[in-house]
Amino acid sequence: MNKLFVKKTVSCSIIMAMMLFFSPLVFSQSEDDFLDPQLEEDFFETENTYINDAIQKNFTIILTEHNYDLNPHTAEYNAEAQILTGLYEGLFSYDPATLNPVPAIAKSYLISRDKKRWTFTLRDDAYFSDGTKITAESVRESWLSMLKNPRAPYSSLFEIVAGAKEFKNGTANENEVGIYAIEEYSLSVHLTNPAAHLIRLLCMPTFSVISKNAHVYSGPFVLSDFSTKHIVLEKNPYYYDKENTHLEKITFLLSNDDVENSHLFNTGKADWISSSVDLKKIILKSASHISAEFATEYLFFKMRNSIWQNTKFRQALLEAVPWQELRANTFVPATTLVYPLNGYPKVQGYVYTDKIEAQSLMKATRKEANIPEDEILELKIAISESERMKKHVEILKEAWSPLGVELKTVEIASINYLKEIAQTDADIFSYTWIGDFSDPLAFLELFKGNSTLNVSNWNNNDFNRMLLEAESLNDLQHLERLSQAEQLLLDEAIIIPIQHPVSLNIIDLDAVGGWTTNAFDIHPLKYIYKKQTQCEVPHLAKK
């Protein structure tokens, strides 16, 4: 993945090829036929400038091979969000360094005294890629379209908007949703409760502005090619901030071949790897960037009318989990669901194993449920072909066998894993979740009853109430109430937290600007640029 030669290879290789091409002619001619020294110098300087200028405007990124969904309303994966930062834009976008919201299509906003009415003033120079204006009505139509799409996974986050939940459920019409285009460039949003995190939500691709017409975009780039092996974006000539969008073309190569990916980086054919890579083969070691993500890897129980819906059975299992062994070889072990945030109260997570307590609780629960002590309890876990996941299964199988539990596996292809959870007959699934905005709600929403993100089917009225109450509270009280909700979730033994993953990116920051490591591992494409570098051709002597 290292870019020791990447920033030089293409331009230098072209020049070297030119030298080799012309060399037979040179050697067959007399000295009088050589170029004038000044003309020769001017030729190479002009040619090098032309080649470098073309290279500076093109960028190649290697992403994981996957069936990409580039509809912001239905996209679910982090890699898709990365591409979508280039194709679509909403009222706000991410700051490339801090990930704080920065104005995009919105120019400014006002909040009412009761904090339930937000009025956004939009830019009057924002256009879709077909040249049509982006107006307040464009925003309203886009959000309504997202709300009524049953495949939109994040739509429940917008239930803070008055009437949104009822509109989603079909019990209200679009005129009853609290999104109003007051004037051409003025949008009013009415909330059910104060929600200070609204502008952070509006940075997410889900809430970007989408045209009714396919292949029309609101962001700095447009999609010019899309296949199973590559995705190509080109600069949007109608984008309001095109002067500060540095790249003309971005090519995404889709590959899980770590050796080939490393080779492409080392030879200058890729500028950034965000996929599989063989670190040992990367030449430029300083190009490796590892950072903690605002994310958690965990296992969760799915409620499906089995004995595992009984909280005490799940609690018995978690008492027996060998946590140190399960979290071995992780950079940041996770004892809870929510990634630690400044000011977030401490939550009691899972840190120790008590086999005696596990057996005692299992025995008592079996008795309450009229299940004989010697009856084998079947527990199904859905796994992919990942060796790591298979290792987890072996650890849990050994830990739960003394409790009279037989852990059986149901295999799902990695590429279909998330989409198959709803219809797969299993009790436990694996999940890795990256928070999309810096609030515990980014994680807790996954377990809210009737949330579009809730694939566990767990529904707890007390938990739901705490999340609702947190929306109306100030910062410290907001975090306190959410920590209470998370504690309830953990006490109910719904999840088995494993680790807070780290992101690995290969990119030479001496050659690339506008890219910063961050907790979301999202890097808005409009800010990325190539730094000017000088091509040095070995053994080339100028007269």
Coordinates of C-alpha atoms in Angstrom, one line a residue:
M1 CA 0.0 0.0 0.0
N2 CA 3.0 2.3 0.4
K3 CA 3.4 5.2 -1.9
L4 CA 7.1 5.6 -2.0
F5 CA 7.0 5.7 -5.7
V6 CA 3.3 6.4 -6.3
K7 CA 3.6 10.2 -6.6
K8 CA 6.3 9.9 -9.2
T9 CA 5.8 6.7 -11.1
V10 CA 3.2 7.6 -13.7
S11 CA 4.8 10.8 -14.9
C12 CA 8.3 9.4 -14.6
S13 CA 7.4 6.2 -16.5
I14 CA 6.0 8.2 -19.3
I15 CA 9.1 10.4 -19.6
M16 CA 11.3 7.3 -19.4
A17 CA 9.2 5.6 -22.1
M18 CA 9.6 8.7 -24.3
M19 CA 13.4 8.6 -23.7
L20 CA 13.6 5.0 -24.7
F21 CA 11.4 5.6 -27.8
F22 CA 13.6 8.4 -29.0
S23 CA 17.0 7.0 -28.1
P24 CA 17.5 4.9 -31.2
L25 CA 17.0 8.1 -33.3
V26 CA 19.4 10.0 -31.2
F27 CA 22.1 7.4 -31.4
S28 CA 21.8 7.2 -35.2
Q29 CA 22.2 10.9 -35.7
S30 CA 25.2 13.1 -35.5
E31 CA 25.9 15.7 -32.7
D32 CA 24.7 18.5 -35.0
D33 CA 21.2 16.9 -35.1
F34 CA 20.7 17.0 -31.3
L35 CA 18.1 19.5 -29.9
D36 CA 19.4 22.8 -28.8
P37 CA 20.2 22.5 -25.0
Q38 CA 17.7 25.2 -24.1
L39 CA 15.0 23.7 -26.4
E40 CA 15.6 20.3 -24.9
E41 CA 15.3 21.6 -21.4
D42 CA 12.1 23.5 -22.3
F43 CA 10.7 20.3 -23.9
F44 CA 11.1 18.2 -20.8
E45 CA 9.9 21.0 -18.5
T46 CA 6.7 21.6 -20.6
E47 CA 6.1 17.8 -21.0
N48 CA 6.6 17.2 -17.3
T49 CA 4.2 20.1 -16.4
Y50 CA 1.5 18.7 -18.7
I51 CA 1.8 15.2 -17.4
N52 CA 1.9 16.3 -13.8
D53 CA -1.1 18.6 -14.3
A54 CA -3.2 15.6 -15.6
I55 CA -2.0 13.4 -12.7
Q56 CA -2.8 16.0 -10.1
K57 CA -6.5 16.0 -11.2
N58 CA -7.0 12.2 -11.1
F59 CA -7.2 10.1 -8.0
T60 CA -7.5 6.3 -7.6
I61 CA -9.0 4.7 -4.4
I62 CA -9.2 1.0 -3.7
L63 CA -12.3 -0.1 -1.8
T64 CA -13.6 -3.4 -0.7
E65 CA -15.3 -5.5 -3.4
H66 CA -19.0 -5.4 -2.6
N67 CA -22.5 -5.0 -4.2
Y68 CA -22.6 -1.2 -3.9
D69 CA -25.8 0.7 -3.4
L70 CA -25.4 4.3 -4.4
N71 CA -28.8 5.4 -3.4
P72 CA -28.3 7.6 -0.3
H73 CA -31.8 6.6 1.0
T74 CA -31.0 2.9 1.1
A75 CA -27.2 2.6 1.3
E76 CA -26.0 1.0 4.6
Y77 CA -22.3 0.5 4.4
N78 CA -19.4 2.8 5.3
A79 CA -17.7 2.3 2.0
E80 CA -20.9 3.4 0.2
A81 CA -21.1 6.5 2.4
Q82 CA -17.5 7.3 1.3
I83 CA -18.5 7.4 -2.3
L84 CA -21.8 9.3 -1.6
T85 CA -19.8 12.2 0.0
G86 CA -18.8 12.9 -3.6
L87 CA -22.2 12.4 -5.4
Y88 CA -24.7 14.0 -3.0
E89 CA -24.8 16.9 -0.6
G90 CA -27.3 18.0 2.0
L91 CA -27.9 21.1 4.1
F92 CA -24.7 20.3 6.0
S93 CA -21.6 18.2 5.4
Y94 CA -18.7 16.9 7.4
D95 CA -15.6 19.0 8.2
P96 CA -12.8 16.9 6.7
A97 CA -10.7 17.1 9.9
T98 CA -13.1 17.4 12.9
L99 CA -16.3 15.9 11.2
N100 CA -18.3 18.8 12.8
P101 CA -21.2 20.0 10.7
V102 CA -20.3 22.7 8.2
P103 CA -22.8 24.6 6.0
A104 CA -23.3 23.1 2.6
I105 CA -26.6 23.8 0.7
A106 CA -27.8 25.5 3.9
K107 CA -26.3 29.0 4.3
S108 CA -27.6 29.6 7.8
Y109 CA -30.4 28.6 10.3
L110 CA -32.4 29.9 13.2
I111 CA -33.9 27.9 16.1
S112 CA -37.2 29.0 17.8
R113 CA -37.3 29.7 21.5
D114 CA -38.9 26.3 22.3
K115 CA -36.2 24.7 20.1
K116 CA -38.7 22.8 18.1
R117 CA -38.8 24.9 15.0
W118 CA -35.7 25.2 12.8
T119 CA -35.6 27.5 9.8
F120 CA -32.9 27.0 7.2
T121 CA -31.9 29.6 4.6
L122 CA -30.5 27.8 1.5
R123 CA -27.9 29.0 -0.9
D124 CA -29.3 30.5 -4.1
D125 CA -26.4 29.3 -6.2
A126 CA -26.9 25.5 -5.6
Y127 CA -27.8 23.4 -8.7
F128 CA -28.3 19.8 -9.5
S129 CA -25.9 18.3 -12.0
D130 CA -28.4 18.8 -14.8
G131 CA -28.5 22.6 -14.2
T132 CA -31.8 22.8 -12.3
K133 CA -32.0 24.8 -9.1
I134 CA -31.9 23.2 -5.7
T135 CA -34.7 24.9 -3.7
A136 CA -36.4 24.4 -0.4
E137 CA -39.0 22.3 -2.2
S138 CA -36.2 20.1 -3.6
V139 CA -35.1 19.4 0.0
R140 CA -38.6 18.7 1.2
E141 CA -39.4 16.3 -1.7
S142 CA -36.1 14.4 -1.1
W143 CA -36.8 14.0 2.6
L144 CA -40.4 12.9 2.0
S145 CA -39.2 10.4 -0.5
M146 CA -36.7 9.0 2.0
L147 CA -39.4 8.7 4.7
K148 CA -41.8 6.7 2.5
N149 CA -39.1 4.4 1.3
P150 CA -39.5 1.1 3.3
R151 CA -35.9 0.2 2.5
A152 CA -34.4 3.4 4.0
P153 CA -32.5 2.1 7.1
Y154 CA -32.0 5.4 8.7
S155 CA -35.5 6.9 8.2
S156 CA -36.5 6.3 11.8
L157 CA -33.8 8.8 12.9
F158 CA -36.1 11.4 11.3
E159 CA -39.0 10.6 13.5
I160 CA -38.0 13.6 15.6
V161 CA -39.8 15.6 12.8
A162 CA -43.5 16.2 13.6
G163 CA -45.7 13.8 11.6
A164 CA -42.8 11.8 10.1
K165 CA -43.5 8.6 12.0
E166 CA -47.2 8.8 11.0
F167 CA -46.3 9.5 7.4
K168 CA -44.0 6.5 7.3
N169 CA -46.7 4.3 8.8
G170 CA -49.3 5.5 6.3
T171 CA -51.5 7.2 8.8
A172 CA -50.7 10.8 7.7
N173 CA -50.2 12.5 4.4
E174 CA -47.2 14.5 3.3
N175 CA -48.8 17.8 4.2
E176 CA -49.0 16.7 7.8
V177 CA -45.2 16.2 8.0
G178 CA -43.4 19.1 9.7
I179 CA -41.3 20.0 6.6
Y180 CA -42.3 23.2 4.9
A181 CA -40.9 25.1 1.9
I182 CA -41.8 28.6 3.1
E183 CA -40.1 30.4 0.2
E184 CA -37.8 29.3 -2.6
Y185 CA -34.8 29.2 -0.4
S186 CA -36.3 29.0 3.0
L187 CA -37.1 25.7 4.7
S188 CA -38.9 25.2 8.0
V189 CA -38.7 22.0 10.0
H190 CA -41.0 21.4 13.0
L191 CA -39.9 18.8 15.6
T192 CA -41.9 16.8 18.1
N193 CA -39.2 17.5 20.8
P194 CA -36.0 19.6 20.9
A195 CA -33.2 17.8 19.2
A196 CA -29.8 19.4 19.4
H197 CA -28.3 16.7 17.2
L198 CA -30.4 17.6 14.2
I199 CA -27.6 19.3 12.2
R200 CA -25.3 16.4 12.9
L201 CA -27.9 14.1 11.4
L202 CA -28.1 16.3 8.3
C203 CA -24.5 15.6 7.5
M204 CA -25.4 11.9 6.8
P205 CA -25.8 10.9 3.1
T206 CA -29.4 9.7 3.9
F207 CA -30.5 13.2 4.4
S208 CA -28.8 14.7 1.4
V209 CA -30.8 16.3 -1.5
I210 CA -31.7 14.0 -4.3
S211 CA -33.3 14.8 -7.6
K212 CA -36.4 13.1 -8.9
N213 CA -34.4 12.2 -12.0
A214 CA -32.0 9.3 -12.0
H215 CA -28.3 10.0 -12.7
V216 CA -28.6 13.6 -11.4
Y217 CA -26.5 14.6 -8.5
S218 CA -26.3 17.4 -5.9
G219 CA -22.6 16.9 -4.9
P220 CA -19.3 17.9 -6.2
F221 CA -19.0 14.9 -8.6
V222 CA -21.3 12.9 -10.9
L223 CA -21.2 9.2 -11.6
S224 CA -19.7 8.4 -15.0
D225 CA -19.1 4.7 -14.8
F226 CA -20.3 1.9 -12.5
S227 CA -19.4 -1.8 -12.7
T228 CA -18.6 -4.7 -10.4
K229 CA -14.9 -3.9 -10.6
H230 CA -14.8 -0.1 -10.6
I231 CA -16.8 3.1 -10.0
V232 CA -15.8 6.4 -11.7
L233 CA -16.7 9.9 -10.6
E234 CA -16.1 13.1 -12.6
K235 CA -16.4 16.7 -11.5
N236 CA -19.8 18.2 -11.5
P237 CA -19.7 21.4 -13.6
Y238 CA -22.8 22.8 -11.9
Y239 CA -21.6 22.4 -8.3
Y240 CA -21.6 25.7 -6.5
D241 CA -18.2 25.2 -5.0
K242 CA -16.5 23.6 -8.0
E243 CA -13.6 26.1 -7.8
N244 CA -12.6 24.5 -4.4
T245 CA -13.2 21.0 -5.6
H246 CA -9.7 19.9 -6.5
L247 CA -10.0 16.6 -8.4
E248 CA -11.4 16.2 -11.9
K249 CA -11.8 12.4 -11.8
I250 CA -11.9 9.8 -9.0
T251 CA -11.7 6.1 -9.8
F252 CA -12.7 3.5 -7.2
L253 CA -11.2 0.1 -7.8
L254 CA -13.2 -2.6 -6.1
S255 CA -10.8 -5.4 -4.8
N256 CA -10.3 -7.7 -1.9
D257 CA -7.0 -9.0 -3.2
D258 CA -4.5 -7.7 -0.6
V259 CA -1.4 -8.6 -2.6
E260 CA -2.6 -6.9 -5.8
N261 CA -3.9 -3.9 -3.8
S262 CA -0.4 -3.5 -2.3
H263 CA 1.2 -3.8 -5.7
L264 CA -1.1 -1.1 -7.2
F265 CA -0.2 1.3 -4.4
N266 CA 3.5 0.6 -4.6
T267 CA 3.6 1.1 -8.3
G268 CA 1.6 4.4 -8.3
K269 CA -1.6 3.0 -9.7
A270 CA -3.6 3.7 -6.5
D271 CA -3.4 6.7 -4.3
W272 CA -5.4 5.4 -1.3
I273 CA -6.3 1.9 -0.1
S274 CA -9.3 1.4 2.1
S275 CA -9.6 -2.3 1.5
S276 CA -7.6 -5.5 2.1
V277 CA -3.8 -5.0 2.0
D278 CA -0.6 -6.9 2.7
L279 CA 1.2 -4.5 5.1
K280 CA 4.4 -6.4 4.7
K281 CA 4.5 -5.6 1.1
I282 CA 3.9 -1.8 1.5
I283 CA 7.2 0.0 0.7
L284 CA 6.4 3.4 2.3
K285 CA 5.7 2.5 5.9
S286 CA 4.6 6.0 6.8
A287 CA 1.6 5.6 4.5
S288 CA -0.1 3.3 7.0
H289 CA -2.7 5.1 9.2
I290 CA -4.4 3.2 12.0
S291 CA -7.0 4.9 14.1
A292 CA -9.8 4.0 16.5
E293 CA -13.3 4.2 15.0
F294 CA -16.5 5.4 16.5
A295 CA -17.7 1.9 16.1
T296 CA -18.3 -1.4 17.9
E297 CA -18.2 -5.0 16.9
Y298 CA -20.6 -7.2 18.8
L299 CA -22.9 -10.2 18.7
F300 CA -26.6 -9.8 19.3
F301 CA -29.7 -11.9 20.0
K302 CA -32.6 -11.8 17.6
M303 CA -36.0 -12.2 19.1
R304 CA -37.8 -15.0 17.2
N305 CA -40.2 -16.7 19.6
S306 CA -37.7 -19.1 21.2
I307 CA -36.6 -19.7 24.8
W308 CA -33.8 -17.2 24.1
Q309 CA -36.3 -14.4 24.4
N310 CA -36.2 -15.1 28.1
T311 CA -33.8 -12.6 29.6
K312 CA -32.6 -14.9 32.3
F313 CA -31.5 -17.6 29.8
R314 CA -29.4 -14.9 28.0
Q315 CA -28.0 -13.6 31.2
A316 CA -26.8 -17.2 32.1
L317 CA -25.0 -17.4 28.8
L318 CA -23.2 -14.1 29.2
E319 CA -22.1 -14.9 32.7
A320 CA -20.2 -17.9 31.1
V321 CA -18.6 -16.0 28.3
P322 CA -14.7 -16.0 28.5
W323 CA -14.4 -12.3 27.8
Q324 CA -10.6 -12.1 27.7
E325 CA -10.4 -15.0 25.2
L326 CA -13.2 -13.6 23.1
R327 CA -11.5 -10.2 22.9
A328 CA -8.0 -11.5 22.4
N329 CA -6.0 -9.9 19.6
T330 CA -8.2 -6.8 19.5
F331 CA -6.7 -3.2 19.7
V332 CA -9.6 -1.7 21.7
P333 CA -11.6 -4.3 23.6
A334 CA -15.3 -3.3 24.1
T335 CA -17.2 -4.0 27.3
T336 CA -20.2 -1.9 26.3
L337 CA -22.1 -0.9 23.1
V338 CA -21.5 2.8 22.9
Y339 CA -18.0 3.9 22.0
P340 CA -16.7 6.1 24.9
L341 CA -17.5 9.8 24.4
N342 CA -16.4 12.8 26.5
G343 CA -18.9 13.5 29.2
Y344 CA -20.8 10.2 28.7
P345 CA -21.3 8.6 32.2
K346 CA -19.7 5.2 32.8
V347 CA -21.8 2.2 32.1
Q348 CA -21.2 -1.2 33.7
G349 CA -20.2 -3.5 31.0
Y350 CA -19.1 -7.1 30.7
V351 CA -15.6 -7.6 32.1
Y352 CA -15.4 -10.9 34.0
T353 CA -16.6 -14.5 33.7
D354 CA -18.5 -16.3 36.5
K355 CA -19.0 -20.0 35.5
I356 CA -20.6 -20.9 38.9
E357 CA -23.1 -18.0 38.6
A358 CA -23.9 -19.0 35.0
Q359 CA -24.7 -22.6 36.0
S360 CA -26.8 -21.5 39.0
L361 CA -28.8 -19.0 36.9
M362 CA -29.3 -21.6 34.1
K363 CA -30.5 -24.2 36.6
A364 CA -33.0 -21.8 38.2
T365 CA -34.3 -20.5 34.9
R366 CA -34.8 -24.0 33.5
K367 CA -36.8 -24.8 36.6
E368 CA -39.0 -21.7 36.1
A369 CA -39.5 -22.6 32.5
N370 CA -40.3 -26.3 33.2
I371 CA -37.3 -27.4 31.2
P372 CA -35.4 -30.5 32.5
E373 CA -31.8 -30.0 33.6
D374 CA -30.6 -32.7 31.2
E375 CA -32.4 -31.4 28.1
I376 CA -30.0 -30.0 25.5
L377 CA -30.9 -26.4 24.5
E378 CA -30.3 -25.6 20.8
L379 CA -28.9 -22.2 20.0
K380 CA -28.2 -21.1 16.4
I381 CA -25.6 -18.6 15.5
A382 CA -25.3 -17.2 11.9
I383 CA -21.8 -16.9 10.7
S384 CA -20.0 -15.8 7.5
E385 CA -16.9 -17.5 6.0
S386 CA -14.7 -15.3 8.2
E387 CA -12.1 -17.3 10.2
R388 CA -12.4 -14.8 13.0
M389 CA -16.1 -15.5 13.3
K390 CA -15.5 -19.2 13.3
K391 CA -13.0 -18.7 16.1
H392 CA -15.7 -16.9 18.1
V393 CA -18.0 -19.8 17.6
E394 CA -15.5 -22.3 19.0
I395 CA -14.9 -20.2 22.1
L396 CA -18.6 -19.8 22.8
K397 CA -19.4 -23.4 22.1
E398 CA -16.9 -24.6 24.7
A399 CA -18.1 -22.0 27.2
W400 CA -21.8 -22.8 26.8
S401 CA -21.6 -26.6 26.6
P402 CA -21.4 -27.1 30.4
L403 CA -24.8 -25.2 30.6
G404 CA -26.4 -27.9 28.4
V405 CA -26.4 -25.6 25.4
E406 CA -25.5 -26.8 21.9
L407 CA -24.3 -24.0 19.6
K408 CA -25.1 -24.7 16.0
T409 CA -23.9 -22.6 13.0
V410 CA -25.9 -21.3 10.1
E411 CA -23.6 -20.1 7.3
I412 CA -24.3 -16.9 5.2
A413 CA -22.1 -15.5 2.5
S414 CA -20.3 -12.3 3.7
I415 CA -21.6 -10.3 0.8
N416 CA -25.2 -11.1 1.8
Y417 CA -24.8 -11.2 5.6
L418 CA -26.6 -8.0 6.6
K419 CA -29.4 -8.4 4.2
E420 CA -30.1 -12.0 5.2
I421 CA -30.5 -11.3 9.0
A422 CA -34.2 -10.6 8.8
Q423 CA -35.1 -14.0 7.1
T424 CA -32.4 -16.2 8.6
D425 CA -33.5 -18.8 11.2
A426 CA -30.9 -18.1 13.9
D427 CA -30.7 -16.7 17.4
I428 CA -27.3 -14.8 17.3
F429 CA -25.8 -12.6 14.6
S430 CA -22.6 -10.6 14.2
Y431 CA -22.6 -6.9 13.7
T432 CA -20.1 -4.1 13.4
W433 CA -21.6 -0.7 13.6
I434 CA -20.0 2.7 12.9
G435 CA -21.8 5.7 14.4
D436 CA -22.8 8.3 11.8
F437 CA -22.9 11.2 14.2
S438 CA -21.2 11.8 17.5
D439 CA -24.0 10.9 19.9
P440 CA -24.8 7.7 21.8
L441 CA -28.1 7.7 19.9
A442 CA -26.1 6.6 16.9
F443 CA -25.8 3.2 18.6
L444 CA -28.8 3.0 20.8
E445 CA -31.2 3.7 17.9
L446 CA -30.3 0.1 16.8
F447 CA -32.4 -1.3 19.6
K448 CA -35.3 1.2 19.7
G449 CA -38.6 -0.4 19.1
N450 CA -40.0 0.1 15.6
S451 CA -36.7 1.6 14.5
T452 CA -35.8 0.9 10.9
L453 CA -32.3 0.1 12.2
N454 CA -33.5 -2.5 14.7
V455 CA -32.8 -5.9 13.2
S456 CA -32.8 -7.6 16.6
N457 CA -36.6 -7.2 17.0
W458 CA -36.0 -6.4 20.7
N459 CA -38.6 -4.0 22.0
N460 CA -38.5 -2.6 25.6
N461 CA -40.9 0.1 26.6
D462 CA -38.6 1.5 29.3
F463 CA -35.7 1.7 26.9
N464 CA -37.8 3.4 24.3
R465 CA -39.1 5.9 26.8
M466 CA -35.5 6.8 27.9
L467 CA -34.5 7.5 24.3
L468 CA -37.5 9.7 23.8
E469 CA -36.9 11.6 27.0
A470 CA -33.2 12.2 26.1
E471 CA -34.2 14.1 23.0
S472 CA -35.7 16.9 25.1
L473 CA -32.8 17.2 27.6
N474 CA -29.7 19.4 27.6
D475 CA -26.3 18.0 26.9
L476 CA -25.4 16.6 30.3
Q477 CA -28.9 15.3 31.1
H478 CA -29.2 14.0 27.6
L479 CA -26.0 11.9 28.0
E480 CA -27.1 10.8 31.5
R481 CA -30.5 9.5 30.3
L482 CA -28.9 7.7 27.3
S483 CA -26.4 6.0 29.6
Q484 CA -29.3 4.7 31.7
A485 CA -30.8 3.3 28.5
E486 CA -27.6 1.6 27.5
Q487 CA -27.3 0.1 31.0
L488 CA -30.8 -1.4 30.6
L489 CA -29.8 -2.8 27.2
L490 CA -26.7 -4.4 28.7
D491 CA -28.5 -5.8 31.7
E492 CA -31.1 -7.4 29.4
A493 CA -28.2 -9.4 27.9
I494 CA -29.1 -8.5 24.3
I495 CA -25.5 -8.0 23.0
I496 CA -22.1 -9.5 23.4
P497 CA -19.6 -6.6 22.9
I498 CA -16.3 -7.6 21.5
Q499 CA -14.2 -4.7 20.3
H500 CA -14.1 -1.1 19.1
P501 CA -12.6 -1.7 15.6
V502 CA -9.7 0.4 14.2
S503 CA -9.6 1.6 10.6
L504 CA -6.5 1.0 8.4
N505 CA -5.9 3.3 5.5
I506 CA -2.9 3.4 3.2
I507 CA -2.3 6.9 1.9
D508 CA 0.8 9.0 1.5
L509 CA 0.0 12.3 3.2
D510 CA 3.2 13.8 1.9
A511 CA 1.6 13.5 -1.5
V512 CA -2.1 13.9 -0.7
G513 CA -3.9 16.8 1.1
G514 CA -7.4 17.2 2.5
W515 CA -7.4 13.8 4.1
T516 CA -7.3 13.4 7.9
T517 CA -7.8 10.3 10.1
N518 CA -11.0 10.5 12.0
A519 CA -13.4 8.4 14.2
F520 CA -16.0 7.9 11.4
D521 CA -13.4 7.0 8.8
I522 CA -15.3 9.2 6.4
H523 CA -13.2 11.5 4.1
P524 CA -15.3 14.0 2.0
L525 CA -14.0 13.8 -1.5
K526 CA -14.3 17.4 -2.4
Y527 CA -11.4 18.3 -0.1
I528 CA -8.9 15.8 -1.3
Y529 CA -6.1 17.0 -3.6
K530 CA -2.7 16.0 -4.7
K531 CA 0.3 18.0 -3.5
Q532 CA 2.8 19.2 -6.1
T533 CA 5.7 16.9 -6.3
Q534 CA 8.8 17.0 -8.5
C535 CA 9.6 14.1 -10.8
E536 CA 13.2 13.0 -10.6
V537 CA 14.3 10.7 -13.4
P538 CA 17.4 8.7 -12.5
H539 CA 20.5 9.3 -14.7
L540 CA 18.8 12.0 -16.7
A541 CA 21.4 14.7 -17.2
K542 CA 20.4 18.1 -18.5
K543 CA 22.8 20.1 -20.6

